[in-house]
XYZ file of C-alpha atoms in Angstrom:
695
model
C 57.153 11.444 -16.917
C 55.065 13.708 -19.289
C 52.231 11.855 -21.223
C 52.961 11.431 -24.810
C 52.418 14.411 -26.901
C 52.934 16.888 -24.053
C 55.478 18.454 -22.263
C 56.201 19.873 -18.688
C 55.267 23.068 -20.300
C 51.518 22.006 -21.348
C 50.166 20.071 -24.204
C 51.544 20.374 -27.674
C 49.500 21.297 -30.903
C 49.077 17.702 -32.005
C 45.826 16.794 -33.984
C 44.646 13.847 -32.400
C 41.212 14.132 -34.179
C 39.645 14.857 -30.477
C 37.361 17.944 -30.477
C 37.151 19.335 -26.730
C 33.775 19.436 -24.889
C 33.978 23.471 -25.033
C 34.233 23.303 -28.731
C 31.430 20.502 -29.143
C 29.065 22.594 -27.323
C 29.660 25.652 -29.110
C 28.791 23.907 -32.140
C 25.589 21.943 -31.073
C 24.129 24.509 -29.129
C 22.619 24.160 -25.558
C 22.905 21.034 -23.353
C 19.752 18.983 -22.693
C 18.049 20.507 -19.873
C 18.540 19.168 -16.113
C 15.836 16.840 -14.325
C 13.677 18.443 -11.464
C 15.720 18.591 -8.467
C 14.385 17.688 -5.276
C 14.928 16.921 -1.528
C 12.059 14.855 0.335
C 11.375 17.099 3.259
C 9.013 18.112 5.868
C 9.140 18.110 9.816
C 7.770 19.023 13.004
C 5.276 22.093 11.664
C 4.186 23.800 8.840
C 6.030 26.889 9.869
C 9.338 25.076 10.445
C 8.808 22.851 6.958
C 7.887 26.292 5.320
C 11.466 27.747 6.357
C 13.071 24.509 4.837
C 11.732 24.741 1.873
C 12.515 28.486 1.269
C 16.174 27.545 2.150
C 16.523 24.638 -0.243
C 15.072 26.650 -3.101
C 17.566 29.168 -2.521
C 20.185 26.382 -2.781
C 19.048 25.544 -6.423
C 16.478 22.962 -5.634
C 14.330 23.223 -8.766
C 11.007 21.433 -7.183
C 9.373 21.010 -3.839
C 8.836 17.415 -2.457
C 6.402 17.253 0.497
C 6.723 14.617 3.331
C 3.599 14.594 5.539
C 3.497 12.952 8.972
C 1.655 9.728 9.434
C -1.367 11.040 10.984
C -1.865 13.535 7.895
C -1.292 10.472 5.432
C -3.536 8.260 7.173
C -6.234 10.725 7.931
C -6.309 11.372 11.505
C -5.897 14.666 13.508
C -3.116 15.062 15.486
C -5.165 14.846 18.722
C -6.297 11.030 17.664
C -5.024 7.843 19.875
C -3.349 6.640 17.016
C -1.344 9.749 16.282
C 0.284 9.977 19.779
C 3.856 9.835 19.204
C 3.619 10.434 15.305
C 3.087 14.047 15.043
C 5.655 15.919 12.843
C 8.087 12.839 12.959
C 8.569 11.906 9.253
C 6.832 14.682 7.903
C 5.023 18.066 8.353
C 1.566 17.729 9.982
C -1.269 19.268 7.557
C -4.441 19.554 9.767
C -6.609 22.170 7.958
C -6.325 24.928 5.244
C -4.282 27.270 7.620
C -1.655 25.036 8.146
C -1.383 24.624 4.213
C -1.340 28.470 3.912
C 1.565 28.364 6.599
C 3.425 25.766 4.596
C 3.797 27.458 1.325
C 3.833 31.181 2.757
C 5.952 33.106 0.503
C 6.357 30.258 -2.033
C 4.420 31.500 -5.233
C 2.487 28.146 -6.010
C 1.709 29.145 -10.090
C 5.493 29.298 -10.419
C 6.246 26.062 -8.357
C 6.587 22.303 -9.296
C 5.197 20.710 -6.291
C 5.278 16.798 -5.414
C 3.180 15.658 -2.603
C 3.766 12.027 -0.948
C 0.168 11.561 -0.312
C -1.985 8.517 -1.024
C -5.205 7.584 0.886
C -5.997 11.310 1.376
C -4.357 12.460 -1.664
C -7.851 14.297 -2.764
C -7.818 16.032 0.758
C -4.323 17.541 0.167
C -4.825 18.210 -3.505
C -7.993 20.047 -2.350
C -6.059 22.244 0.425
C -3.176 23.199 -2.139
C -5.634 24.388 -4.706
C -7.390 26.803 -2.318
C -4.028 27.994 -1.247
C -3.131 28.739 -4.773
C -6.410 30.472 -5.188
C -5.877 32.569 -2.183
C -2.360 33.627 -3.892
C -4.316 34.743 -7.020
C -3.042 31.883 -9.000
C -4.413 30.522 -12.188
C -5.527 26.908 -11.042
C -5.104 25.778 -14.510
C -1.175 26.762 -14.349
C -0.563 24.872 -11.196
C 1.924 22.067 -11.822
C 3.037 19.094 -9.649
C 2.232 15.905 -8.598
C 0.210 13.851 -5.871
C 1.399 10.350 -5.474
C -2.087 8.707 -5.024
C -1.331 5.175 -5.473
C -3.174 3.209 -3.222
C -2.182 -0.262 -4.378
C 1.563 -0.019 -3.106
C 0.114 1.166 0.216
C -1.687 -2.097 0.624
C 1.609 -4.060 -0.287
C 4.485 -2.343 1.216
C 3.934 1.036 2.911
C 0.732 0.876 4.991
C -1.184 4.398 4.782
C -4.293 3.189 3.224
C -7.274 3.690 4.682
C -10.120 2.682 2.663
C -10.904 -0.483 0.732
C -9.969 -1.086 -2.859
C -13.145 -0.144 -4.562
C -13.454 3.367 -2.587
C -9.945 4.123 -3.009
C -10.281 3.650 -6.784
C -12.933 5.654 -6.610
C -11.258 8.409 -5.034
C -8.187 8.029 -7.520
C -10.637 7.999 -10.556
C -12.280 11.102 -9.255
C -9.231 13.107 -8.848
C -7.909 12.159 -12.522
C -11.037 13.127 -14.114
C -11.063 16.506 -12.262
C -7.370 17.430 -12.736
C -7.807 16.901 -16.554
C -10.548 19.305 -17.054
C -9.591 22.020 -14.195
C -5.626 21.461 -13.779
C -4.220 19.831 -16.898
C -0.634 20.320 -16.246
C -0.820 18.131 -12.944
C -0.024 14.780 -12.576
C -2.936 13.405 -10.243
C -1.554 9.669 -9.684
C 2.503 9.077 -9.402
C 2.526 5.055 -9.647
C 4.705 4.160 -7.159
C 6.990 1.374 -7.732
C 9.573 2.751 -5.300
C 8.279 0.969 -2.367
C 7.689 -2.368 -4.056
C 11.541 -2.624 -4.371
C 11.807 -1.373 -0.638
C 9.491 -4.244 0.441
C 11.456 -7.087 -1.847
C 10.656 -6.769 -5.470
C 12.451 -7.974 -8.345
C 12.962 -5.615 -11.304
C 10.522 -7.919 -13.085
C 8.074 -7.672 -10.133
C 8.918 -4.041 -9.554
C 7.520 -3.406 -13.600
C 4.691 -5.859 -13.303
C 3.106 -4.575 -10.284
C 3.250 -1.035 -11.352
C 2.085 -1.613 -14.710
C -0.843 -3.572 -13.299
C -1.756 -1.163 -11.214
C -1.869 1.296 -14.314
C -4.017 -0.790 -16.052
C -6.563 -0.957 -12.938
C -6.519 2.706 -12.702
C -6.833 3.651 -16.798
C -9.598 0.953 -17.043
C -11.448 2.356 -14.010
C -11.269 6.081 -15.422
C -12.580 4.680 -19.005
C -15.472 2.773 -17.182
C -16.409 5.855 -15.132
C -17.467 7.854 -18.384
C -16.055 11.116 -16.848
C -13.334 11.691 -19.434
C -14.738 11.756 -23.139
C -12.768 8.950 -25.193
C -11.402 11.600 -27.534
C -9.432 13.281 -24.383
C -8.277 9.709 -23.009
C -4.638 10.386 -24.240
C -4.956 13.492 -22.060
C -5.599 11.177 -19.251
C -2.797 8.615 -20.041
C -0.002 11.858 -20.818
C -0.744 12.814 -16.945
C 0.174 9.388 -15.459
C 3.639 9.536 -13.949
C 5.474 6.654 -12.317
C 7.560 7.122 -9.058
C 10.599 4.318 -9.280
C 13.478 3.165 -7.066
C 16.852 2.593 -8.211
C 19.198 0.217 -6.211
C 23.116 -0.109 -6.353
C 22.892 -2.548 -9.609
C 23.114 0.476 -11.817
C 23.376 -1.397 -14.975
C 20.235 -3.626 -14.159
C 18.176 -0.918 -13.103
C 19.050 1.120 -16.156
C 17.686 -1.426 -18.273
C 14.735 -1.853 -16.101
C 13.766 1.839 -16.840
C 14.127 1.159 -20.523
C 11.966 -1.964 -20.405
C 9.370 0.127 -18.325
C 9.409 2.744 -21.226
C 8.771 0.219 -23.840
C 6.270 -1.752 -21.883
C 3.981 1.427 -21.253
C 4.279 2.487 -24.916
C 2.753 -0.857 -25.890
C 0.013 -0.964 -23.337
C -0.994 2.656 -23.917
C -1.344 1.932 -27.627
C -2.553 -1.480 -27.925
C -4.942 -1.562 -24.678
C -6.154 2.217 -24.807
C -5.408 2.961 -28.598
C -3.518 6.327 -27.841
C -1.914 7.568 -31.263
C -0.186 10.563 -30.133
C 3.616 9.413 -28.658
C 3.804 12.055 -26.776
C 0.951 11.004 -24.851
C 2.689 7.805 -24.375
C 5.909 8.668 -23.062
C 7.030 7.040 -19.854
C 7.253 9.711 -17.514
C 8.858 9.254 -14.247
C 10.507 10.402 -11.008
C 12.811 8.728 -8.922
C 14.095 8.372 -5.178
C 17.376 6.240 -5.228
C 17.121 3.084 -3.006
C 16.657 3.895 1.008
C 16.768 0.035 1.337
C 20.333 -0.284 0.687
C 21.479 2.604 2.992
C 23.455 1.060 6.142
C 23.901 2.026 9.652
C 27.259 0.249 9.631
C 29.648 2.528 7.918
C 27.263 5.051 6.853
C 29.793 7.057 4.891
C 29.470 4.192 2.451
C 25.979 5.427 1.698
C 27.099 8.413 -0.480
C 28.816 6.300 -3.001
C 25.698 4.141 -3.312
C 23.470 7.040 -3.704
C 25.791 8.677 -6.782
C 25.986 5.072 -8.316
C 21.867 4.527 -7.903
C 21.419 8.251 -9.479
C 23.469 7.272 -12.561
C 21.134 4.305 -13.309
C 18.242 6.948 -13.831
C 20.275 9.695 -15.486
C 22.877 8.165 -18.106
C 20.606 7.035 -20.574
C 19.083 9.697 -22.296
C 15.853 7.718 -23.603
C 15.518 6.439 -20.062
C 15.981 9.315 -18.007
C 14.385 10.512 -14.870
C 12.344 13.967 -15.132
C 12.725 14.269 -11.506
C 15.031 13.074 -8.914
C 15.330 13.208 -5.143
C 18.260 11.629 -3.422
C 18.126 10.242 0.257
C 20.622 11.684 2.803
C 23.719 9.566 3.661
C 22.477 9.363 7.527
C 18.831 8.481 6.759
C 19.427 4.741 8.416
C 20.371 6.580 11.514
C 17.555 8.846 11.858
C 16.192 12.278 10.481
C 18.542 13.819 8.143
C 19.536 17.520 9.204
C 19.506 20.583 6.531
C 23.032 19.980 5.766
C 22.866 16.211 4.677
C 19.960 17.309 2.631
C 22.170 19.774 1.025
C 24.966 17.310 0.377
C 22.389 15.107 -1.778
C 21.139 18.124 -3.585
C 24.854 19.074 -4.387
C 25.319 15.625 -5.467
C 22.665 16.033 -8.335
C 23.921 19.569 -9.369
C 27.701 18.258 -10.026
C 26.303 15.578 -12.182
C 24.182 18.117 -14.040
C 26.231 21.326 -14.402
C 30.149 19.905 -14.261
C 29.991 16.593 -15.918
C 29.273 16.058 -19.715
C 26.362 13.861 -19.429
C 23.802 16.279 -20.818
C 25.694 16.722 -23.803
C 25.439 13.407 -25.605
C 22.437 11.296 -27.154
C 21.815 7.915 -25.563
C 25.254 6.411 -25.020
C 23.499 2.849 -24.622
C 21.685 2.920 -27.957
C 23.123 -0.109 -30.171
C 24.362 -1.955 -26.862
C 23.783 -5.522 -27.533
C 24.091 -6.176 -23.895
C 21.751 -3.793 -22.745
C 19.579 -4.981 -25.679
C 19.450 -8.348 -24.267
C 18.698 -7.622 -20.779
C 15.959 -5.193 -21.758
C 14.207 -7.572 -23.614
C 14.496 -10.614 -20.779
C 13.001 -8.064 -18.553
C 10.294 -7.050 -20.913
C 9.412 -10.612 -21.482
C 9.425 -11.584 -17.993
C 7.228 -8.719 -16.822
C 4.401 -8.814 -19.605
C 4.306 -12.624 -18.560
C 3.537 -11.470 -14.957
C 1.109 -8.544 -15.996
C -0.759 -11.070 -17.785
C -0.722 -13.543 -14.798
C -2.380 -10.638 -12.686
C -4.894 -9.967 -15.284
C -6.132 -13.451 -15.447
C -6.712 -13.050 -11.677
C -8.678 -10.125 -12.312
C -6.303 -7.431 -11.933
C -4.358 -5.574 -9.819
C -7.124 -5.104 -7.114
C -8.254 -8.807 -7.057
C -4.380 -9.578 -6.790
C -4.273 -7.356 -3.685
C -7.198 -8.644 -2.089
C -6.313 -12.227 -2.626
C -3.041 -11.855 -1.008
C -1.058 -12.790 -4.131
C 1.062 -9.840 -4.562
C 1.753 -9.463 -0.996
C 2.761 -12.896 -0.255
C 5.290 -12.758 -3.514
C 6.680 -9.354 -2.210
C 7.426 -11.275 1.144
C 8.818 -13.973 -0.024
C 11.212 -12.166 -2.396
C 12.374 -10.283 0.610
C 12.613 -13.087 2.413
C 14.844 -14.716 -0.202
C 17.069 -11.378 -0.756
C 17.645 -11.401 2.963
C 18.614 -14.985 3.035
C 21.356 -14.126 0.629
C 22.564 -11.222 2.494
C 22.953 -13.475 5.599
C 24.682 -16.403 3.709
C 27.291 -13.670 2.315
C 25.979 -14.603 -1.276
C 25.245 -10.814 -1.838
C 27.784 -8.738 -0.621
C 26.985 -5.255 1.271
C 30.315 -3.375 2.241
C 30.677 -2.932 5.717
C 27.874 -5.010 6.698
C 28.640 -8.531 5.759
C 32.148 -7.814 4.324
C 34.949 -5.417 4.780
C 33.546 -4.427 8.387
C 36.925 -3.376 9.998
C 36.594 0.376 10.023
C 38.274 3.507 11.014
C 36.398 5.689 13.618
C 33.876 7.954 11.527
C 34.108 11.583 12.037
C 30.677 11.961 10.727
C 29.313 10.080 13.719
C 31.689 10.693 16.356
C 28.699 12.465 18.200
C 25.483 10.654 17.232
C 23.548 12.919 19.248
C 24.367 15.739 16.585
C 24.593 13.530 13.320
C 20.886 13.517 12.986
C 17.836 15.773 13.377
C 15.603 15.390 16.245
C 11.965 16.311 16.768
C 11.199 18.487 19.719
C 8.921 16.136 22.078
C 6.978 19.292 22.789
C 6.007 19.902 19.326
C 3.054 17.651 19.400
C 1.495 19.315 22.068
C 1.940 22.619 20.346
C 0.188 21.382 17.070
C -2.470 19.631 19.268
C -3.208 23.136 20.945
C -3.360 25.028 17.477
C -5.792 22.456 15.836
C -8.326 23.004 18.665
C -7.797 26.627 18.604
C -8.607 26.482 14.805
C -11.770 24.291 15.501
C -12.876 27.022 18.061
C -12.376 29.837 15.120
C -14.136 28.424 12.321
C -17.678 28.959 11.212
C -18.664 25.355 12.592
C -22.042 25.431 10.929
C -20.583 25.616 7.639
C -17.702 22.963 8.436
C -20.940 20.365 9.644
C -22.758 21.251 6.416
C -19.960 20.402 4.144
C -19.240 17.182 6.053
C -22.730 16.028 5.524
C -22.487 16.987 1.837
C -19.608 15.203 1.313
C -21.017 11.859 2.928
C -24.214 12.505 0.742
C -21.802 12.509 -2.666
C -19.813 9.309 -1.131
C -23.064 7.669 -0.809
C -23.804 8.101 -4.488
C -22.147 8.523 -7.497
C -21.120 12.103 -8.175
C -17.430 13.293 -8.573
C -15.994 14.011 -4.903
C -13.855 16.544 -5.769
C -16.449 19.350 -5.644
C -17.662 18.242 -1.894
C -14.172 18.048 -0.572
C -12.892 21.460 -2.270
C -16.190 22.884 -0.160
C -14.850 21.263 3.068
C -11.173 22.690 2.293
C -12.838 26.247 2.417
C -15.103 25.532 5.336
C -12.113 24.666 7.756
C -12.701 20.891 8.023
C -9.882 18.969 9.342
C -7.852 16.251 8.005
C -9.208 13.599 10.584
C -12.944 15.013 9.942
C -12.783 14.674 6.264
C -11.170 11.253 6.385
C -13.545 10.099 8.968
C -16.587 11.137 7.315
C -15.437 8.735 4.268
C -14.474 6.043 6.632
C -18.371 6.239 7.854
C -19.379 5.633 4.293
C -16.795 3.520 3.033
C -15.403 1.630 5.992
C -11.862 0.724 6.474
C -9.365 -1.991 5.291
C -6.846 -4.101 6.790
C -4.564 -5.486 3.951
C -3.259 -9.158 4.132
C 0.100 -9.308 6.001
C 1.680 -12.018 3.489
C 3.172 -13.888 6.266
C 1.045 -16.699 5.970
C 1.347 -17.677 2.472
C 5.175 -16.890 2.492
C 7.304 -20.047 1.645
C 10.082 -21.066 3.593
C 13.390 -19.007 2.535
C 15.727 -20.414 4.477
C 16.027 -24.291 5.200
C 16.672 -25.426 8.960
C 18.873 -28.183 7.546
C 21.278 -29.957 10.148
C 24.224 -27.792 10.784
C 22.645 -24.475 9.606
C 22.388 -21.521 12.477
C 18.694 -22.009 11.580
C 18.702 -25.400 12.870
C 20.712 -24.352 15.958
C 18.160 -21.726 16.681
C 15.144 -24.148 16.214
C 16.602 -26.916 18.240
C 16.917 -24.207 20.950
C 13.329 -22.968 20.691
C 12.032 -26.548 20.763
C 14.172 -26.836 23.781
C 12.775 -24.190 25.695
C 9.358 -24.877 24.720
C 9.834 -28.422 26.259
C 11.349 -26.836 29.649
C 8.529 -24.480 29.997
C 5.750 -27.227 29.180
C 4.258 -25.954 25.998
C 4.187 -27.161 22.347
C 6.001 -24.139 21.068
C 7.259 -20.633 21.997
C 4.674 -17.787 20.954
C 5.733 -14.564 19.592
C 3.723 -11.618 19.058
C 5.200 -9.274 16.388
C 3.417 -5.814 17.059
C 3.306 -2.361 14.978
C 2.156 0.147 17.193
C 0.981 3.670 16.007
C 0.963 4.501 12.318
C 4.166 3.464 10.970
C 3.160 1.166 8.069
C 6.584 -0.153 6.904
C 6.132 -3.545 7.796
C 8.914 -5.190 5.869
C 11.204 -6.141 8.914
C 8.076 -7.083 11.046
C 6.978 -9.473 8.286
C 10.535 -10.828 8.212
C 10.617 -11.427 11.481
C 7.731 -12.998 11.653
C 8.475 -15.392 8.659
C 11.834 -16.112 10.266
C 10.416 -16.937 13.826
C 8.039 -19.087 11.955
C 10.165 -21.265 10.380
C 12.492 -21.460 13.736
C 9.101 -23.278 15.038
C 7.478 -20.239 16.753
C 4.115 -19.763 16.704
C 3.754 -16.332 15.512
C 0.887 -13.783 16.245
C 1.080 -11.040 13.573
C -2.015 -8.498 13.330
C -0.328 -6.145 10.639
C 0.173 -2.730 11.299
C -1.666 0.374 13.087
C -2.363 -0.882 16.439
C -2.485 0.893 19.764
C -0.493 -0.145 22.840
C -3.614 -1.314 24.413
C -4.439 -3.708 21.525
C -1.282 -5.219 21.470
C -1.030 -5.790 25.082
C -4.671 -7.304 24.813
C -3.501 -9.570 22.185
C -0.238 -10.565 24.386
C -2.454 -11.601 26.980
C -5.171 -13.422 25.257
C -2.628 -15.326 23.088
C -0.576 -15.939 26.314
C 2.753 -15.422 24.288
C 6.073 -15.761 25.596
C 7.577 -12.357 23.877
C 6.464 -9.351 22.603
C 8.441 -7.769 19.392
C 7.607 -4.066 18.505
C 8.691 -2.771 15.029
C 8.644 1.187 15.014
C 10.496 3.090 11.890
C 8.729 6.368 12.486
C 10.421 7.561 15.618
C 7.536 7.302 17.664
C 9.106 4.668 20.061
C 9.846 6.902 23.019
C 6.407 7.343 23.565
C 4.755 4.220 22.529
C 7.043 1.370 23.915
C 7.058 2.708 27.708
C 3.160 2.369 27.205
C 3.281 -0.883 26.074
C 5.399 -1.858 28.926
C 3.301 -0.109 31.470
C 0.103 -1.678 30.284
C 1.911 -5.171 30.335
C 2.785 -4.286 34.114
C -0.961 -3.382 34.844
C -1.987 -6.493 33.457
C 0.022 -8.653 35.445
C 2.217 -9.494 32.424
C 5.203 -7.793 33.177
C 7.482 -11.134 33.194
C 6.563 -11.196 29.436
C 9.816 -9.693 27.420
C 9.692 -7.041 25.002
C 12.224 -6.682 22.563
C 11.962 -3.597 20.100
C 13.578 -3.171 16.614
C 13.722 0.090 14.304
C 15.457 3.155 13.498
C 16.350 3.952 16.976
C 19.257 6.371 17.823
C 21.828 5.330 20.515
C 20.799 7.435 23.314
C 17.173 6.140 23.010
C 18.124 2.440 22.869
C 19.900 3.240 26.221
C 16.783 4.862 27.700
C 14.318 1.665 26.269
C 16.662 -0.684 27.984
C 16.559 1.253 31.392
C 12.801 1.400 30.974
C 12.581 -2.657 31.030
C 13.223 -3.170 27.142
C 15.121 -6.649 26.925
C 16.677 -5.870 23.542
C 16.824 -3.333 20.951
C 17.439 -4.134 17.458
C 18.519 -1.730 14.882
C 19.319 -1.583 10.829
C 22.983 -2.853 11.794
C 21.581 -6.131 13.159
C 21.070 -7.628 9.615
C 20.921 -11.424 10.732
C 17.486 -12.313 11.186
C 18.409 -15.945 12.454
C 20.758 -14.398 15.207
C 17.777 -12.071 16.052
C 15.643 -14.978 16.615
C 18.197 -16.535 18.716
C 18.624 -13.382 20.959
C 14.529 -13.749 21.330
C 14.793 -17.246 22.572
C 17.663 -16.376 25.102
C 15.519 -13.469 26.272
C 12.594 -15.946 26.683
C 14.680 -18.379 29.028
C 15.989 -15.338 30.923
C 12.635 -13.631 31.699
C 11.539 -17.545 32.781
C 14.698 -18.011 34.998
C 15.925 -20.944 32.803
C 19.499 -21.423 32.542
C 21.572 -20.736 29.440
C 21.320 -23.268 26.627
C 24.877 -24.417 25.129
C 23.603 -24.447 21.554
C 25.216 -21.875 19.361
C 22.706 -19.328 17.933
């Protein structure tokens, strides 16, 4: 039946008082300009990544977002022992100026807006970028883009830190002072709450910890005396943020409004910035990869769309740049087609919908205002608590921030396992039709050629052989001298870049002066998240663990949780460690960035009953067999090894054939059940009969 006021022949000329969007558009002028559209990309080599960037730009991407591999992020050359299996896996390896030239070949940097996800080595990568721009003939003062450069969140969640907090803050301060003077359109720091949410942060913690980091950075810049007070507004104006948006998109949108409100107050009251343009909260976003599921991965598409709405619907709190993950990132490395799909999601919203035609649609909403006020009040209280501790750096070193994140993450996982927090396809509505997108898992993701690492290493050696060695060594000596003093380190770093110094050499020189830092794990200070009350699954596992310990004649089972290689995403390892502790295990967890040799040495020294390895970077195929071989050589082949991470099905099969007792992937979300499986594997390895205690 036709709608009222229409007929089968089309709409009647009825005056409803409604003005069509086309007419309104002609009346009010152009739409708002869309946000920068990016995809986070880079893999294998500079050449392969350059080809990908140029293809993405041709598809309508309006900015670049560079993913660097883990050796580059942590300051190691690809021939370092810790780089084994990691080269080109999660991003592009950039070892020296030649790699940076190839990475941006035929991409005019003066006309580009480039985001670089780089932190501990941010100064080094910015120097390489600047020198390449100079070689292209660009005006350095015109360069636009962002270096993430937020080391606090690396200590708390992502694990690519290198230096202790004091020297790290100095590197950040020097970069900010340099860019304000020499590259005024560059954002020298992108304070990153994204990974805090990935590590379990609540909206209040995400706001409070990010703002506390900003205060620490701005206080350090002011105290350094490198920027005149009359130009301090320019420093504040170049501070940007990188946030996370989860699927609770109303709450997330309110979070962004609260962020802006608190930032405006802090910059006005604490730093006296009078120009409201300088106080504007400027942020980019990648929506929540933590919420992407391996089970029914097609559901990730609608999750991504809803999460994008959180940071685009509200004009007064809209992101300046957006990059979306791909639907299959819980399975492995996305293909170019998958990244294109995520780009098209942004383009459809920006260009086909009417989103950009309106003022803020939430202005005057009492519901939104109440939520924003509540978030603002709670976050402000937490910021004040951190300031009373001595600020963000002190709260990092004391372990307070990390322990709170581990606890929040444990509480969230407990809610999921209890069914209180629903995840479609994971803990509810699990029945599904066969998925044509993943019918052939080997082609549903992109894989990095295992021979790529050897090619990158060989190219690095050729670079070293071809450079002017005297100039390279002189520049490194000058860098160390500057680091031992108090001068801004950017000039010495630029000379290292021009002299052909490598990433590992630059970071190694600073390691000699500054030392290294092992961040607190937060495991010891995390409270019990799941009580082992009678009749609960954890109580059953705890009983089984106690019975197995008694059978073996020990006080408690001992589990070593190891993070081999450079993968710093420790959230999963920490949750396993905490739950195993609550199940009665003695847990050995030494944090991230260990060699297979160190893990095996600890396993033997601690006489553990099981070794659990957590790897999300794709280096499992190299590192896990090495651990197995070293255990055999140490006479400890009877210790069962389990592995968890983003591991394709074919790789999981190969690991089990190599001797791994069990493989767990993101679909195995029940941590208590995993701990129960660990007990089972310990019993099997020790030739004990199965227990009839349900896990």
